[in-house]
Amino acid sequence: MTTNGSITIWHRGWDGARGVDTYSHAIYAAHWYQHTLTSVQTGLAYANEVKVRIPGTMAIDIAVGDRIIRGEVNTSSPPNIASTIIGYSDNRRGLNPHWLVMAK
C-alpha cells in the first residue's frame, strides 16, 4: 500500500484517581484521503470527512472518540483542529493488510 504522509493518533484513556481524560499518542505512516462533500438523500451536504489507511499487520490502540491529525505532532493532548475518529476497521487479513480509520 502506498502512503502519502504520516499521521498522529491520540488514544483517549481515563485517570479515575484524578477524574481526567489521559492521552497516549502514536505516529504512523499512512494514506490520508480527505473530502468535503457527502451525498445524502436530499442532495449534497458539507462535511469534512477523512479516510485513513494505515498499512501493516501490527495491532494499534484505537477507539471511536480518539483524535487524529495529519502529520507528526508530539503533544500530550490533541490540538483543537484534530479530527475525531467515528469508526475503524481491522483489515489486516488478505493481500493488502491495513487499518481503515474514518474521522470527521
Short mmCIF file of C-alpha atoms in Angstrom, two decimals:
data_model
loop_
_atom_site.label_atom_id
_atom_site.label_comp_id
_atom_site.label_asym_id
_atom_site.label_seq_id
_atom_site.Cartn_x
_atom_site.Cartn_y
_atom_site.Cartn_z
CA MET A 1 0.00 0.00 0.00
CA THR A 2 1.25 3.44 -0.89
CA THR A 3 1.46 6.06 1.83
CA ASN A 4 1.28 9.82 1.30
CA GLY A 5 2.44 11.03 4.71
CA SER A 6 2.31 10.41 8.40
CA ILE A 7 -0.49 10.72 10.95
CA THR A 8 -0.73 11.11 14.70
CA ILE A 9 -3.43 9.31 16.70
CA TRP A 10 -4.24 10.23 20.30
CA HIS A 11 -5.84 7.29 22.14
CA ARG A 12 -8.05 8.51 24.97
CA GLY A 13 -7.94 6.88 28.39
CA TRP A 14 -9.31 7.75 31.82
CA ASP A 15 -7.50 8.51 35.05
CA GLY A 16 -10.09 7.64 37.69
CA ALA A 17 -7.96 8.88 40.58
CA ARG A 18 -7.70 12.39 39.12
CA GLY A 19 -11.00 12.29 37.19
CA VAL A 20 -9.50 13.44 33.88
CA ASP A 21 -9.01 12.14 30.36
CA THR A 22 -5.50 10.97 29.54
CA TYR A 23 -3.99 10.59 26.09
CA SER A 24 -1.25 8.45 24.62
CA HIS A 25 -0.20 9.20 21.06
CA ALA A 26 1.43 7.25 18.25
CA ILE A 27 2.71 8.25 14.82
CA TYR A 28 2.18 6.03 11.75
CA ALA A 29 2.93 6.14 8.03
CA ALA A 30 -0.45 6.22 6.30
CA HIS A 31 -2.51 7.12 3.26
CA TRP A 32 -4.72 10.15 4.06
CA TYR A 33 -7.80 11.00 1.97
CA GLN A 34 -9.95 13.99 2.88
CA HIS A 35 -13.04 15.32 1.14
CA THR A 36 -15.63 17.93 1.98
CA LEU A 37 -18.81 16.82 0.20
CA THR A 38 -21.15 13.98 1.05
CA SER A 39 -24.11 12.69 -0.92
CA VAL A 40 -27.33 12.39 1.09
CA GLN A 41 -30.94 11.72 0.07
CA THR A 42 -31.70 15.44 -0.07
CA GLY A 43 -28.64 16.31 -2.16
CA LEU A 44 -25.14 17.22 -1.08
CA ALA A 45 -24.19 18.02 2.50
CA TYR A 46 -20.96 19.69 3.54
CA ALA A 47 -18.83 17.57 5.83
CA ASN A 48 -15.13 17.36 6.47
CA GLU A 49 -14.64 13.61 6.22
CA VAL A 50 -11.32 11.81 6.45
CA LYS A 51 -10.40 8.25 5.48
CA VAL A 52 -7.00 6.96 6.54
CA ARG A 53 -5.41 3.65 5.70
CA ILE A 54 -2.56 2.51 7.95
CA PRO A 55 -0.63 -0.31 6.27
CA GLY A 56 0.78 -3.24 8.18
CA THR A 57 -0.08 -6.20 10.34
CA MET A 58 0.62 -4.64 13.76
CA ALA A 59 -2.08 -4.09 16.37
CA ILE A 60 -2.82 -0.46 17.21
CA ASP A 61 -4.68 1.16 20.10
CA ILE A 62 -7.69 2.84 18.54
CA ALA A 63 -11.29 3.52 19.55
CA VAL A 64 -14.23 5.63 18.46
CA GLY A 65 -13.73 9.08 20.00
CA ASP A 66 -9.93 9.07 19.67
CA ARG A 67 -8.40 12.01 17.78
CA ILE A 68 -6.34 12.03 14.57
CA ILE A 69 -4.38 14.63 12.62
CA ARG A 70 -2.25 14.60 9.50
CA GLY A 71 1.47 14.92 10.22
CA GLU A 72 3.75 14.22 13.15
CA VAL A 73 2.63 16.11 16.25
CA ASN A 74 4.34 15.47 19.58
CA THR A 75 1.95 16.91 22.15
CA SER A 76 0.47 15.25 25.21
CA SER A 77 -3.10 16.06 24.14
CA PRO A 78 -4.67 16.54 20.70
CA PRO A 79 -4.91 20.05 19.22
CA ASN A 80 -8.36 21.53 18.60
CA ILE A 81 -8.02 21.05 14.83
CA ALA A 82 -7.63 17.26 15.17
CA SER A 83 -10.48 15.19 13.71
CA THR A 84 -12.48 12.77 15.86
CA ILE A 85 -12.48 9.09 14.90
CA ILE A 86 -16.02 7.91 14.14
CA GLY A 87 -15.18 4.37 13.03
CA TYR A 88 -12.42 1.97 12.12
CA SER A 89 -11.97 -1.43 10.51
CA ASP A 90 -9.31 -4.10 11.05
CA ASN A 91 -8.38 -5.21 7.52
CA ARG A 92 -5.13 -6.98 8.39
CA ARG A 93 -6.05 -10.19 6.57
CA GLY A 94 -5.61 -10.74 2.86
CA LEU A 95 -3.20 -9.37 0.29
CA ASN A 96 -3.25 -5.73 1.41
CA PRO A 97 -3.22 -5.68 5.24
CA HIS A 98 -4.18 -2.33 6.76
CA TRP A 99 -6.36 -0.48 9.25
CA LEU A 100 -9.10 1.75 7.83
CA VAL A 101 -9.91 4.77 10.02
CA MET A 102 -12.83 7.15 9.39
CA ALA A 103 -12.97 10.55 11.07
CA LYS A 104 -14.82 13.89 11.00
#
